[in-house]
Amino acid sequence: MATSTRASRLSHRLEVLDAYERGQSPAYGTSLAALAQLRENGRRPDAVRLRSRFLDVGTGGDGHPPLSLLIDSRGHSLRVALLALFMAQIKKGSAPHVLDLPLSARSSGDVGWEDLIVTPADAGVGSSSRKVHQKRAGSARAALNRLARPDVSLMELPRSGQRKGGYDEVRLLEDSGRRTVGLPLPYTIPGAGKDVVAIPVDFFLNGWLYVLEDTEISTYLMYRLLCARQSPAHISASDRAGRFGIKQSAWEQHWLLAASGLVDVEPDENRRPDGTFVDHSAGASPRNHRFVLRDEGLKANALGVVWAAIDRRMDSG
């Protein structure tokens, strides 16, 4: 990416975060409040657990894990997928796979799917405010429809054909992707183990889900899974692309995870910034970057931390 393009992207991102901070886009604050309310009224696990197949097809696997299909610079599908799993695991009762959240709240004390969508649009009064609500509801509807498509197969929408209340009942499916044989399996909460990645609830409640971009979220979850198996964790470029569906350009965004205090990175000291490495002509092989999680970083408010990290990046060129 050209330097000017990179600087432009970072500058635009700071503008969006500024809008969140100043309350010009109150959706950020209201979404965090909605998440806190849902957790306050439900169960309170310390972490949300995902099945590894949600993001990793494994060595020798084929196809694409659901997470890799949801990476989008403009959509909300990845966040809504993680939010659905969050809600299933804090829900009280014996049917975590049934999420009875309306698309739009019907009273001031309720939470709807639209309340969990953060957009950079300014909110005004009157018709302007109504347009913001419509935009958030439309984004939530599009994300739910995307997650119900066969290639992702994370949920079913049995009422989606109805004119009203079509999204009032979401039936969550097992977060392992589309089954090659048989009918989809209703979602159950996975137990702890090597085939599970645990995301501390601070990732949700402190705004990291909203402030990080899809590429950063996917890379972060990959290293959460790998570090649970062995820390420091490392992975080759071919395995990263083949198993997790994470491209080089997406992986390179790990700089923000490190700058925000979520991971420590030990790079190959012989590798140059352009990806080449010292002693290549002599037949030497590069060493993969090593990653260690820093969960204490999640306890900070994501908005201020990420804003400062991007600002430092711009100052350094």
PDB file of C-alpha atoms in Angstrom:
ATOM      1  CA  MET A   1       0.000   0.000   0.000  1.00  0.00           C
ATOM      2  CA  ALA A   2       1.367   3.429  -0.931  1.00  0.00           C
ATOM      3  CA  THR A   3       2.376   5.689   1.944  1.00  0.00           C
ATOM      4  CA  SER A   4      -0.199   8.339   0.982  1.00  0.00           C
ATOM      5  CA  THR A   5      -2.987   5.754   0.854  1.00  0.00           C
ATOM      6  CA  ARG A   6      -1.982   4.320   4.221  1.00  0.00           C
ATOM      7  CA  ALA A   7      -1.882   7.786   5.772  1.00  0.00           C
ATOM      8  CA  SER A   8      -5.290   8.601   4.300  1.00  0.00           C
ATOM      9  CA  ARG A   9      -6.808   5.450   5.757  1.00  0.00           C
ATOM     10  CA  LEU A  10      -5.335   6.103   9.177  1.00  0.00           C
ATOM     11  CA  SER A  11      -6.496   9.714   9.087  1.00  0.00           C
ATOM     12  CA  HIS A  12     -10.040   8.640   8.204  1.00  0.00           C
ATOM     13  CA  ARG A  13      -9.991   6.111  10.994  1.00  0.00           C
ATOM     14  CA  LEU A  14      -8.987   8.772  13.509  1.00  0.00           C
ATOM     15  CA  GLU A  15     -11.891  10.905  12.310  1.00  0.00           C
ATOM     16  CA  VAL A  16     -14.310   8.036  12.957  1.00  0.00           C
ATOM     17  CA  LEU A  17     -12.872   7.411  16.422  1.00  0.00           C
ATOM     18  CA  ASP A  18     -13.066  11.148  17.150  1.00  0.00           C
ATOM     19  CA  ALA A  19     -16.768  11.036  16.317  1.00  0.00           C
ATOM     20  CA  TYR A  20     -17.243   8.164  18.747  1.00  0.00           C
ATOM     21  CA  GLU A  21     -15.311  10.001  21.466  1.00  0.00           C
ATOM     22  CA  ARG A  22     -17.180  13.295  21.071  1.00  0.00           C
ATOM     23  CA  GLY A  23     -20.563  11.597  20.988  1.00  0.00           C
ATOM     24  CA  GLN A  24     -21.275  12.687  17.420  1.00  0.00           C
ATOM     25  CA  SER A  25     -21.919   9.000  16.778  1.00  0.00           C
ATOM     26  CA  PRO A  26     -23.707   8.007  19.998  1.00  0.00           C
ATOM     27  CA  ALA A  27     -24.191   4.473  18.675  1.00  0.00           C
ATOM     28  CA  TYR A  28     -20.813   3.531  20.175  1.00  0.00           C
ATOM     29  CA  GLY A  29     -21.820   4.474  23.692  1.00  0.00           C
ATOM     30  CA  THR A  30     -25.337   3.087  23.411  1.00  0.00           C
ATOM     31  CA  SER A  31     -24.063  -0.209  22.035  1.00  0.00           C
ATOM     32  CA  LEU A  32     -21.676  -0.672  24.959  1.00  0.00           C
ATOM     33  CA  ALA A  33     -24.508   0.191  27.341  1.00  0.00           C
ATOM     34  CA  ALA A  34     -26.752  -2.363  25.617  1.00  0.00           C
ATOM     35  CA  LEU A  35     -24.100  -5.080  25.975  1.00  0.00           C
ATOM     36  CA  ALA A  36     -23.619  -4.246  29.642  1.00  0.00           C
ATOM     37  CA  GLN A  37     -27.383  -4.426  30.196  1.00  0.00           C
ATOM     38  CA  LEU A  38     -27.674  -7.807  28.479  1.00  0.00           C
ATOM     39  CA  ARG A  39     -24.889  -9.228  30.629  1.00  0.00           C
ATOM     40  CA  GLU A  40     -26.275  -7.656  33.806  1.00  0.00           C
ATOM     41  CA  ASN A  41     -29.603  -9.405  33.210  1.00  0.00           C
ATOM     42  CA  GLY A  42     -28.072 -12.736  32.200  1.00  0.00           C
ATOM     43  CA  ARG A  43     -25.331 -15.124  33.121  1.00  0.00           C
ATOM     44  CA  ARG A  44     -21.880 -13.645  33.646  1.00  0.00           C
ATOM     45  CA  PRO A  45     -19.151 -15.882  32.247  1.00  0.00           C
ATOM     46  CA  ASP A  46     -15.627 -14.488  32.243  1.00  0.00           C
ATOM     47  CA  ALA A  47     -15.101 -15.482  28.610  1.00  0.00           C
ATOM     48  CA  VAL A  48     -17.033 -16.348  25.463  1.00  0.00           C
ATOM     49  CA  ARG A  49     -15.912 -19.650  23.942  1.00  0.00           C
ATOM     50  CA  LEU A  50     -15.824 -20.349  20.204  1.00  0.00           C
ATOM     51  CA  ARG A  51     -15.267 -23.695  18.535  1.00  0.00           C
ATOM     52  CA  SER A  52     -11.967 -23.698  16.724  1.00  0.00           C
ATOM     53  CA  ARG A  53     -13.628 -24.638  13.430  1.00  0.00           C
ATOM     54  CA  PHE A  54     -15.273 -21.215  13.428  1.00  0.00           C
ATOM     55  CA  LEU A  55     -11.899 -19.775  12.467  1.00  0.00           C
ATOM     56  CA  ASP A  56      -9.590 -22.714  11.680  1.00  0.00           C
ATOM     57  CA  VAL A  57     -10.221 -25.516   9.186  1.00  0.00           C
ATOM     58  CA  GLY A  58      -7.171 -27.307  10.588  1.00  0.00           C
ATOM     59  CA  THR A  59      -4.144 -28.855   8.929  1.00  0.00           C
ATOM     60  CA  GLY A  60      -5.178 -30.590   5.734  1.00  0.00           C
ATOM     61  CA  GLY A  61      -8.665 -29.099   5.909  1.00  0.00           C
ATOM     62  CA  ASP A  62     -10.463 -27.688   2.923  1.00  0.00           C
ATOM     63  CA  GLY A  63     -12.994 -24.959   2.347  1.00  0.00           C
ATOM     64  CA  HIS A  64     -13.162 -21.741   4.338  1.00  0.00           C
ATOM     65  CA  PRO A  65     -13.861 -21.276   8.058  1.00  0.00           C
ATOM     66  CA  PRO A  66     -16.926 -19.099   8.742  1.00  0.00           C
ATOM     67  CA  LEU A  67     -14.847 -16.264  10.171  1.00  0.00           C
ATOM     68  CA  SER A  68     -12.814 -15.816   6.970  1.00  0.00           C
ATOM     69  CA  LEU A  69     -16.036 -15.464   4.965  1.00  0.00           C
ATOM     70  CA  LEU A  70     -17.188 -12.599   7.175  1.00  0.00           C
ATOM     71  CA  ILE A  71     -14.160 -10.289   6.893  1.00  0.00           C
ATOM     72  CA  ASP A  72     -15.494  -7.107   5.340  1.00  0.00           C
ATOM     73  CA  SER A  73     -14.188  -3.565   5.579  1.00  0.00           C
ATOM     74  CA  ARG A  74     -17.707  -2.118   5.518  1.00  0.00           C
ATOM     75  CA  GLY A  75     -20.165  -4.732   6.814  1.00  0.00           C
ATOM     76  CA  HIS A  76     -21.130  -5.816  10.314  1.00  0.00           C
ATOM     77  CA  SER A  77     -21.468  -9.583   9.841  1.00  0.00           C
ATOM     78  CA  LEU A  78     -18.352 -10.577  11.794  1.00  0.00           C
ATOM     79  CA  ARG A  79     -19.292  -8.447  14.787  1.00  0.00           C
ATOM     80  CA  VAL A  80     -22.898  -9.648  14.770  1.00  0.00           C
ATOM     81  CA  ALA A  81     -21.681 -13.265  14.616  1.00  0.00           C
ATOM     82  CA  LEU A  82     -19.521 -12.753  17.716  1.00  0.00           C
ATOM     83  CA  LEU A  83     -22.320 -10.843  19.427  1.00  0.00           C
ATOM     84  CA  ALA A  84     -24.745 -13.708  18.764  1.00  0.00           C
ATOM     85  CA  LEU A  85     -22.332 -16.148  20.418  1.00  0.00           C
ATOM     86  CA  PHE A  86     -21.878 -13.687  23.292  1.00  0.00           C
ATOM     87  CA  MET A  87     -25.638 -13.475  23.810  1.00  0.00           C
ATOM     88  CA  ALA A  88     -26.110 -17.242  23.624  1.00  0.00           C
ATOM     89  CA  GLN A  89     -23.575 -17.752  26.389  1.00  0.00           C
ATOM     90  CA  ILE A  90     -24.932 -15.105  28.743  1.00  0.00           C
ATOM     91  CA  LYS A  91     -28.545 -16.145  28.185  1.00  0.00           C
ATOM     92  CA  LYS A  92     -30.313 -17.789  31.089  1.00  0.00           C
ATOM     93  CA  GLY A  93     -32.309 -20.957  30.487  1.00  0.00           C
ATOM     94  CA  SER A  94     -31.876 -24.247  28.679  1.00  0.00           C
ATOM     95  CA  ALA A  95     -32.106 -23.060  25.066  1.00  0.00           C
ATOM     96  CA  PRO A  96     -29.026 -20.946  24.290  1.00  0.00           C
ATOM     97  CA  HIS A  97     -29.597 -21.464  20.568  1.00  0.00           C
ATOM     98  CA  VAL A  98     -32.825 -19.421  20.558  1.00  0.00           C
ATOM     99  CA  LEU A  99     -32.115 -15.677  20.585  1.00  0.00           C
ATOM    100  CA  ASP A 100     -35.365 -13.763  20.980  1.00  0.00           C
ATOM    101  CA  LEU A 101     -34.023 -10.289  20.394  1.00  0.00           C
ATOM    102  CA  PRO A 102     -36.177  -8.017  18.176  1.00  0.00           C
ATOM    103  CA  LEU A 103     -34.613  -6.173  15.266  1.00  0.00           C
ATOM    104  CA  SER A 104     -35.609  -2.868  16.898  1.00  0.00           C
ATOM    105  CA  ALA A 105     -36.448  -2.356  20.560  1.00  0.00           C
ATOM    106  CA  ARG A 106     -40.145  -1.921  21.314  1.00  0.00           C
ATOM    107  CA  SER A 107     -39.722  -0.044  24.587  1.00  0.00           C
ATOM    108  CA  SER A 108     -37.092   2.138  26.220  1.00  0.00           C
ATOM    109  CA  GLY A 109     -35.928  -0.675  28.497  1.00  0.00           C
ATOM    110  CA  ASP A 110     -35.445  -3.282  25.751  1.00  0.00           C
ATOM    111  CA  VAL A 111     -32.432  -4.076  23.585  1.00  0.00           C
ATOM    112  CA  GLY A 112     -32.757  -4.807  19.873  1.00  0.00           C
ATOM    113  CA  TRP A 113     -30.255  -5.972  17.284  1.00  0.00           C
ATOM    114  CA  GLU A 114     -29.991  -2.435  15.939  1.00  0.00           C
ATOM    115  CA  ASP A 115     -28.751  -1.250  19.348  1.00  0.00           C
ATOM    116  CA  LEU A 116     -25.680  -3.441  18.891  1.00  0.00           C
ATOM    117  CA  ILE A 117     -24.664  -1.846  15.574  1.00  0.00           C
ATOM    118  CA  VAL A 118     -22.090   0.948  15.586  1.00  0.00           C
ATOM    119  CA  THR A 119     -21.861   3.224  12.556  1.00  0.00           C
ATOM    120  CA  PRO A 120     -19.951   6.490  12.127  1.00  0.00           C
ATOM    121  CA  ALA A 121     -23.060   8.339  10.946  1.00  0.00           C
ATOM    122  CA  ASP A 122     -23.921  11.498  12.826  1.00  0.00           C
ATOM    123  CA  ALA A 123     -27.164  11.444  14.778  1.00  0.00           C
ATOM    124  CA  GLY A 124     -29.450  14.401  14.701  1.00  0.00           C
ATOM    125  CA  VAL A 125     -32.992  15.066  15.793  1.00  0.00           C
ATOM    126  CA  GLY A 126     -36.295  14.372  14.149  1.00  0.00           C
ATOM    127  CA  SER A 127     -36.056  12.837  10.691  1.00  0.00           C
ATOM    128  CA  SER A 128     -32.222  12.784  10.885  1.00  0.00           C
ATOM    129  CA  SER A 129     -32.377  10.641  14.017  1.00  0.00           C
ATOM    130  CA  ARG A 130     -34.916   8.381  12.316  1.00  0.00           C
ATOM    131  CA  LYS A 131     -32.541   7.847   9.399  1.00  0.00           C
ATOM    132  CA  VAL A 132     -29.798   6.759  11.805  1.00  0.00           C
ATOM    133  CA  HIS A 133     -32.157   4.204  13.363  1.00  0.00           C
ATOM    134  CA  GLN A 134     -33.107   2.969   9.908  1.00  0.00           C
ATOM    135  CA  LYS A 135     -29.464   2.636   8.933  1.00  0.00           C
ATOM    136  CA  ARG A 136     -28.607   0.647  12.075  1.00  0.00           C
ATOM    137  CA  ALA A 137     -31.652  -1.589  11.646  1.00  0.00           C
ATOM    138  CA  GLY A 138     -30.803  -2.132   7.976  1.00  0.00           C
ATOM    139  CA  SER A 139     -27.207  -3.030   8.844  1.00  0.00           C
ATOM    140  CA  ALA A 140     -28.405  -5.492  11.491  1.00  0.00           C
ATOM    141  CA  ARG A 141     -30.855  -7.063   9.025  1.00  0.00           C
ATOM    142  CA  ALA A 142     -28.164  -7.442   6.360  1.00  0.00           C
ATOM    143  CA  ALA A 143     -25.740  -9.034   8.831  1.00  0.00           C
ATOM    144  CA  LEU A 144     -28.314 -11.530  10.115  1.00  0.00           C
ATOM    145  CA  ASN A 145     -29.224 -12.499   6.560  1.00  0.00           C
ATOM    146  CA  ARG A 146     -25.535 -12.994   5.750  1.00  0.00           C
ATOM    147  CA  LEU A 147     -25.035 -15.260   8.778  1.00  0.00           C
ATOM    148  CA  ALA A 148     -28.021 -17.370   7.710  1.00  0.00           C
ATOM    149  CA  ARG A 149     -26.616 -18.081   4.246  1.00  0.00           C
ATOM    150  CA  PRO A 150     -25.607 -21.714   3.623  1.00  0.00           C
ATOM    151  CA  ASP A 151     -21.895 -20.987   3.190  1.00  0.00           C
ATOM    152  CA  VAL A 152     -21.703 -19.500   6.716  1.00  0.00           C
ATOM    153  CA  SER A 153     -24.520 -21.501   8.310  1.00  0.00           C
ATOM    154  CA  LEU A 154     -24.362 -19.851  11.724  1.00  0.00           C
ATOM    155  CA  MET A 155     -28.081 -19.265  12.188  1.00  0.00           C
ATOM    156  CA  GLU A 156     -31.566 -19.835  10.877  1.00  0.00           C
ATOM    157  CA  LEU A 157     -34.268 -17.155  10.604  1.00  0.00           C
ATOM    158  CA  PRO A 158     -37.577 -19.063  10.702  1.00  0.00           C
ATOM    159  CA  ARG A 159     -39.697 -15.869  10.614  1.00  0.00           C
ATOM    160  CA  SER A 160     -37.698 -13.883   8.066  1.00  0.00           C
ATOM    161  CA  GLY A 161     -40.515 -14.078   5.520  1.00  0.00           C
ATOM    162  CA  GLN A 162     -42.928 -12.197   7.780  1.00  0.00           C
ATOM    163  CA  ARG A 163     -43.538  -8.498   7.202  1.00  0.00           C
ATOM    164  CA  LYS A 164     -43.272  -7.761  10.934  1.00  0.00           C
ATOM    165  CA  GLY A 165     -41.191  -9.512  13.543  1.00  0.00           C
ATOM    166  CA  GLY A 166     -39.209 -11.432  10.926  1.00  0.00           C
ATOM    167  CA  TYR A 167     -36.029 -11.246  12.995  1.00  0.00           C
ATOM    168  CA  ASP A 168     -37.554 -11.643  16.449  1.00  0.00           C
ATOM    169  CA  GLU A 169     -36.386 -15.236  16.683  1.00  0.00           C
ATOM    170  CA  VAL A 170     -32.888 -16.214  15.635  1.00  0.00           C
ATOM    171  CA  ARG A 171     -31.983 -19.879  15.903  1.00  0.00           C
ATOM    172  CA  LEU A 172     -28.257 -20.204  16.342  1.00  0.00           C
ATOM    173  CA  LEU A 173     -26.470 -23.168  14.775  1.00  0.00           C
ATOM    174  CA  GLU A 174     -23.247 -24.841  15.870  1.00  0.00           C
ATOM    175  CA  ASP A 175     -20.367 -22.473  15.151  1.00  0.00           C
ATOM    176  CA  SER A 176     -18.348 -24.962  13.116  1.00  0.00           C
ATOM    177  CA  GLY A 177     -19.490 -23.939   9.659  1.00  0.00           C
ATOM    178  CA  ARG A 178     -21.628 -25.725   7.122  1.00  0.00           C
ATOM    179  CA  ARG A 179     -22.001 -29.486   7.575  1.00  0.00           C
ATOM    180  CA  THR A 180     -21.093 -31.577   4.535  1.00  0.00           C
ATOM    181  CA  VAL A 181     -23.716 -34.209   5.437  1.00  0.00           C
ATOM    182  CA  GLY A 182     -26.905 -34.113   7.458  1.00  0.00           C
ATOM    183  CA  LEU A 183     -28.964 -31.289   8.853  1.00  0.00           C
ATOM    184  CA  PRO A 184     -27.470 -28.324  10.735  1.00  0.00           C
ATOM    185  CA  LEU A 185     -26.977 -28.838  14.464  1.00  0.00           C
ATOM    186  CA  PRO A 186     -28.554 -26.481  17.013  1.00  0.00           C
ATOM    187  CA  TYR A 187     -26.001 -24.434  18.890  1.00  0.00           C
ATOM    188  CA  THR A 188     -24.698 -25.652  22.232  1.00  0.00           C
ATOM    189  CA  ILE A 189     -22.167 -23.868  24.428  1.00  0.00           C
ATOM    190  CA  PRO A 190     -18.784 -25.572  24.013  1.00  0.00           C
ATOM    191  CA  GLY A 191     -16.770 -26.689  27.004  1.00  0.00           C
ATOM    192  CA  ALA A 192     -13.201 -25.630  27.629  1.00  0.00           C
ATOM    193  CA  GLY A 193     -10.522 -27.492  25.690  1.00  0.00           C
ATOM    194  CA  LYS A 194      -7.886 -27.348  23.008  1.00  0.00           C
ATOM    195  CA  ASP A 195     -10.480 -27.067  20.248  1.00  0.00           C
ATOM    196  CA  VAL A 196     -11.973 -23.919  21.759  1.00  0.00           C
ATOM    197  CA  VAL A 197     -10.836 -20.314  21.706  1.00  0.00           C
ATOM    198  CA  ALA A 198     -11.859 -18.246  24.737  1.00  0.00           C
ATOM    199  CA  ILE A 199     -12.446 -14.502  24.363  1.00  0.00           C
ATOM    200  CA  PRO A 200     -12.497 -12.547  27.644  1.00  0.00           C
ATOM    201  CA  VAL A 201     -15.740 -10.612  28.048  1.00  0.00           C
ATOM    202  CA  ASP A 202     -13.689  -7.401  28.334  1.00  0.00           C
ATOM    203  CA  PHE A 203     -13.164  -7.694  24.563  1.00  0.00           C
ATOM    204  CA  PHE A 204     -16.891  -6.998  24.208  1.00  0.00           C
ATOM    205  CA  LEU A 205     -17.652  -4.754  27.177  1.00  0.00           C
ATOM    206  CA  ASN A 206     -14.703  -2.383  26.701  1.00  0.00           C
ATOM    207  CA  GLY A 207     -15.361  -1.761  23.025  1.00  0.00           C
ATOM    208  CA  TRP A 208     -12.575  -3.738  21.319  1.00  0.00           C
ATOM    209  CA  LEU A 209     -15.138  -5.534  19.165  1.00  0.00           C
ATOM    210  CA  TYR A 210     -16.239  -2.177  17.746  1.00  0.00           C
ATOM    211  CA  VAL A 211     -12.961  -0.264  17.548  1.00  0.00           C
ATOM    212  CA  LEU A 212     -10.868  -2.973  15.868  1.00  0.00           C
ATOM    213  CA  GLU A 213     -11.421  -3.673  12.179  1.00  0.00           C
ATOM    214  CA  ASP A 214     -12.395  -7.096  10.843  1.00  0.00           C
ATOM    215  CA  THR A 215      -8.843  -7.915   9.756  1.00  0.00           C
ATOM    216  CA  GLU A 216      -7.519  -7.102  13.221  1.00  0.00           C
ATOM    217  CA  ILE A 217     -10.248  -9.089  14.956  1.00  0.00           C
ATOM    218  CA  SER A 218      -9.612 -12.162  12.811  1.00  0.00           C
ATOM    219  CA  THR A 219      -5.842 -11.985  13.366  1.00  0.00           C
ATOM    220  CA  TYR A 220      -6.345 -11.484  17.095  1.00  0.00           C
ATOM    221  CA  LEU A 221      -8.663 -14.509  17.372  1.00  0.00           C
ATOM    222  CA  MET A 222      -6.210 -16.626  15.406  1.00  0.00           C
ATOM    223  CA  TYR A 223      -3.449 -15.874  17.898  1.00  0.00           C
ATOM    224  CA  ARG A 224      -5.804 -16.449  20.820  1.00  0.00           C
ATOM    225  CA  LEU A 225      -6.378 -19.963  19.516  1.00  0.00           C
ATOM    226  CA  LEU A 226      -2.722 -20.619  18.750  1.00  0.00           C
ATOM    227  CA  CYS A 227      -1.518 -19.231  22.097  1.00  0.00           C
ATOM    228  CA  ALA A 228      -3.980 -21.473  23.936  1.00  0.00           C
ATOM    229  CA  ARG A 229      -2.121 -24.422  22.415  1.00  0.00           C
ATOM    230  CA  GLN A 230       1.418 -23.084  22.674  1.00  0.00           C
ATOM    231  CA  SER A 231       2.841 -19.739  23.731  1.00  0.00           C
ATOM    232  CA  PRO A 232       4.671 -17.944  22.229  1.00  0.00           C
ATOM    233  CA  ALA A 233       2.644 -18.836  19.151  1.00  0.00           C
ATOM    234  CA  HIS A 234       3.719 -18.715  15.538  1.00  0.00           C
ATOM    235  CA  ILE A 235       2.345 -19.821  12.203  1.00  0.00           C
ATOM    236  CA  SER A 236       3.649 -19.919   8.642  1.00  0.00           C
ATOM    237  CA  ALA A 237       2.161 -17.759   5.919  1.00  0.00           C
ATOM    238  CA  SER A 238       0.858 -20.825   4.062  1.00  0.00           C
ATOM    239  CA  ASP A 239      -0.891 -22.229   7.149  1.00  0.00           C
ATOM    240  CA  ARG A 240      -2.289 -18.838   8.041  1.00  0.00           C
ATOM    241  CA  ALA A 241      -3.892 -18.519   4.605  1.00  0.00           C
ATOM    242  CA  GLY A 242      -4.860 -22.181   4.199  1.00  0.00           C
ATOM    243  CA  ARG A 243      -6.255 -22.827   7.668  1.00  0.00           C
ATOM    244  CA  PHE A 244      -7.577 -19.426   8.727  1.00  0.00           C
ATOM    245  CA  GLY A 245      -8.148 -17.724   5.377  1.00  0.00           C
ATOM    246  CA  ILE A 246      -6.173 -14.672   6.555  1.00  0.00           C
ATOM    247  CA  LYS A 247      -4.269 -12.932   3.778  1.00  0.00           C
ATOM    248  CA  GLN A 248      -0.899 -11.254   4.169  1.00  0.00           C
ATOM    249  CA  SER A 249      -2.428  -7.774   3.992  1.00  0.00           C
ATOM    250  CA  ALA A 250      -4.817  -8.642   6.832  1.00  0.00           C
ATOM    251  CA  TRP A 251      -2.118 -10.224   8.966  1.00  0.00           C
ATOM    252  CA  GLU A 252       0.084  -7.145   8.632  1.00  0.00           C
ATOM    253  CA  GLN A 253      -2.460  -5.269  10.728  1.00  0.00           C
ATOM    254  CA  HIS A 254      -1.085  -7.062  13.787  1.00  0.00           C
ATOM    255  CA  TRP A 255       0.954  -3.903  14.405  1.00  0.00           C
ATOM    256  CA  LEU A 256      -2.140  -2.285  15.930  1.00  0.00           C
ATOM    257  CA  LEU A 257      -2.748  -5.237  18.243  1.00  0.00           C
ATOM    258  CA  ALA A 258       0.801  -4.846  19.537  1.00  0.00           C
ATOM    259  CA  ALA A 259       0.626  -1.048  19.726  1.00  0.00           C
ATOM    260  CA  SER A 260      -2.639  -1.325  21.708  1.00  0.00           C
ATOM    261  CA  GLY A 261      -1.154  -3.697  24.260  1.00  0.00           C
ATOM    262  CA  LEU A 262      -3.139  -6.807  23.296  1.00  0.00           C
ATOM    263  CA  VAL A 263      -0.154  -8.871  22.135  1.00  0.00           C
ATOM    264  CA  ASP A 264       3.608  -8.862  22.369  1.00  0.00           C
ATOM    265  CA  VAL A 265       5.414  -9.619  19.113  1.00  0.00           C
ATOM    266  CA  GLU A 266       8.906 -11.023  18.775  1.00  0.00           C
ATOM    267  CA  PRO A 267       9.825 -10.549  15.103  1.00  0.00           C
ATOM    268  CA  ASP A 268      12.647 -12.299  13.293  1.00  0.00           C
ATOM    269  CA  GLU A 269      15.606 -10.013  13.901  1.00  0.00           C
ATOM    270  CA  ASN A 270      16.982 -10.927  10.475  1.00  0.00           C
ATOM    271  CA  ARG A 271      13.820 -10.005   8.584  1.00  0.00           C
ATOM    272  CA  ARG A 272      13.742  -6.662   6.797  1.00  0.00           C
ATOM    273  CA  PRO A 273      10.650  -4.390   6.686  1.00  0.00           C
ATOM    274  CA  ASP A 274       9.923  -5.434   3.077  1.00  0.00           C
ATOM    275  CA  GLY A 275       9.643  -9.106   4.066  1.00  0.00           C
ATOM    276  CA  THR A 276      13.038 -10.223   2.784  1.00  0.00           C
ATOM    277  CA  PHE A 277      15.620 -11.425   5.252  1.00  0.00           C
ATOM    278  CA  VAL A 278      19.337 -11.377   5.869  1.00  0.00           C
ATOM    279  CA  ASP A 279      21.392 -14.336   4.589  1.00  0.00           C
ATOM    280  CA  HIS A 280      18.727 -15.384   2.070  1.00  0.00           C
ATOM    281  CA  SER A 281      21.401 -15.898  -0.551  1.00  0.00           C
ATOM    282  CA  ALA A 282      23.242 -18.265   1.796  1.00  0.00           C
ATOM    283  CA  GLY A 283      20.208 -20.539   2.070  1.00  0.00           C
ATOM    284  CA  ALA A 284      19.013 -19.363   5.497  1.00  0.00           C
ATOM    285  CA  SER A 285      15.314 -19.607   6.332  1.00  0.00           C
ATOM    286  CA  PRO A 286      13.296 -16.866   8.045  1.00  0.00           C
ATOM    287  CA  ARG A 287      11.762 -17.411  11.463  1.00  0.00           C
ATOM    288  CA  ASN A 288       8.064 -16.767  11.979  1.00  0.00           C
ATOM    289  CA  HIS A 289       7.026 -13.923  14.249  1.00  0.00           C
ATOM    290  CA  ARG A 290       6.286 -15.102  17.812  1.00  0.00           C
ATOM    291  CA  PHE A 291       3.169 -13.809  19.577  1.00  0.00           C
ATOM    292  CA  VAL A 292       2.192 -13.701  23.271  1.00  0.00           C
ATOM    293  CA  LEU A 293      -1.228 -12.552  24.518  1.00  0.00           C
ATOM    294  CA  ARG A 294      -1.549  -9.656  26.947  1.00  0.00           C
ATOM    295  CA  ASP A 295      -5.082  -9.986  28.310  1.00  0.00           C
ATOM    296  CA  GLU A 296      -4.554  -7.148  30.765  1.00  0.00           C
ATOM    297  CA  GLY A 297      -4.691  -4.845  27.750  1.00  0.00           C
ATOM    298  CA  LEU A 298      -8.366  -5.707  27.255  1.00  0.00           C
ATOM    299  CA  LYS A 299      -9.260  -4.017  30.540  1.00  0.00           C
ATOM    300  CA  ALA A 300      -8.579  -0.593  29.041  1.00  0.00           C
ATOM    301  CA  ASN A 301     -11.158   1.412  27.130  1.00  0.00           C
ATOM    302  CA  ALA A 302     -10.497   0.430  23.520  1.00  0.00           C
ATOM    303  CA  LEU A 303     -11.439   3.784  22.037  1.00  0.00           C
ATOM    304  CA  GLY A 304      -8.703   5.836  23.677  1.00  0.00           C
ATOM    305  CA  VAL A 305      -6.037   3.154  23.347  1.00  0.00           C
ATOM    306  CA  VAL A 306      -6.559   2.530  19.641  1.00  0.00           C
ATOM    307  CA  TRP A 307      -6.842   6.261  18.893  1.00  0.00           C
ATOM    308  CA  ALA A 308      -3.469   6.857  20.569  1.00  0.00           C
ATOM    309  CA  ALA A 309      -1.856   3.890  18.780  1.00  0.00           C
ATOM    310  CA  ILE A 310      -2.967   5.141  15.364  1.00  0.00           C
ATOM    311  CA  ASP A 311      -1.923   8.684  16.168  1.00  0.00           C
ATOM    312  CA  ARG A 312       1.587   7.490  17.096  1.00  0.00           C
ATOM    313  CA  ARG A 313       1.742   5.495  13.859  1.00  0.00           C
ATOM    314  CA  MET A 314       0.910   8.567  11.816  1.00  0.00           C
ATOM    315  CA  ASP A 315       3.522  10.652  13.638  1.00  0.00           C
ATOM    316  CA  SER A 316       6.181   8.044  12.968  1.00  0.00           C
ATOM    317  CA  GLY A 317       5.374   7.949   9.275  1.00  0.00           C
TER     318      GLY A 317
END
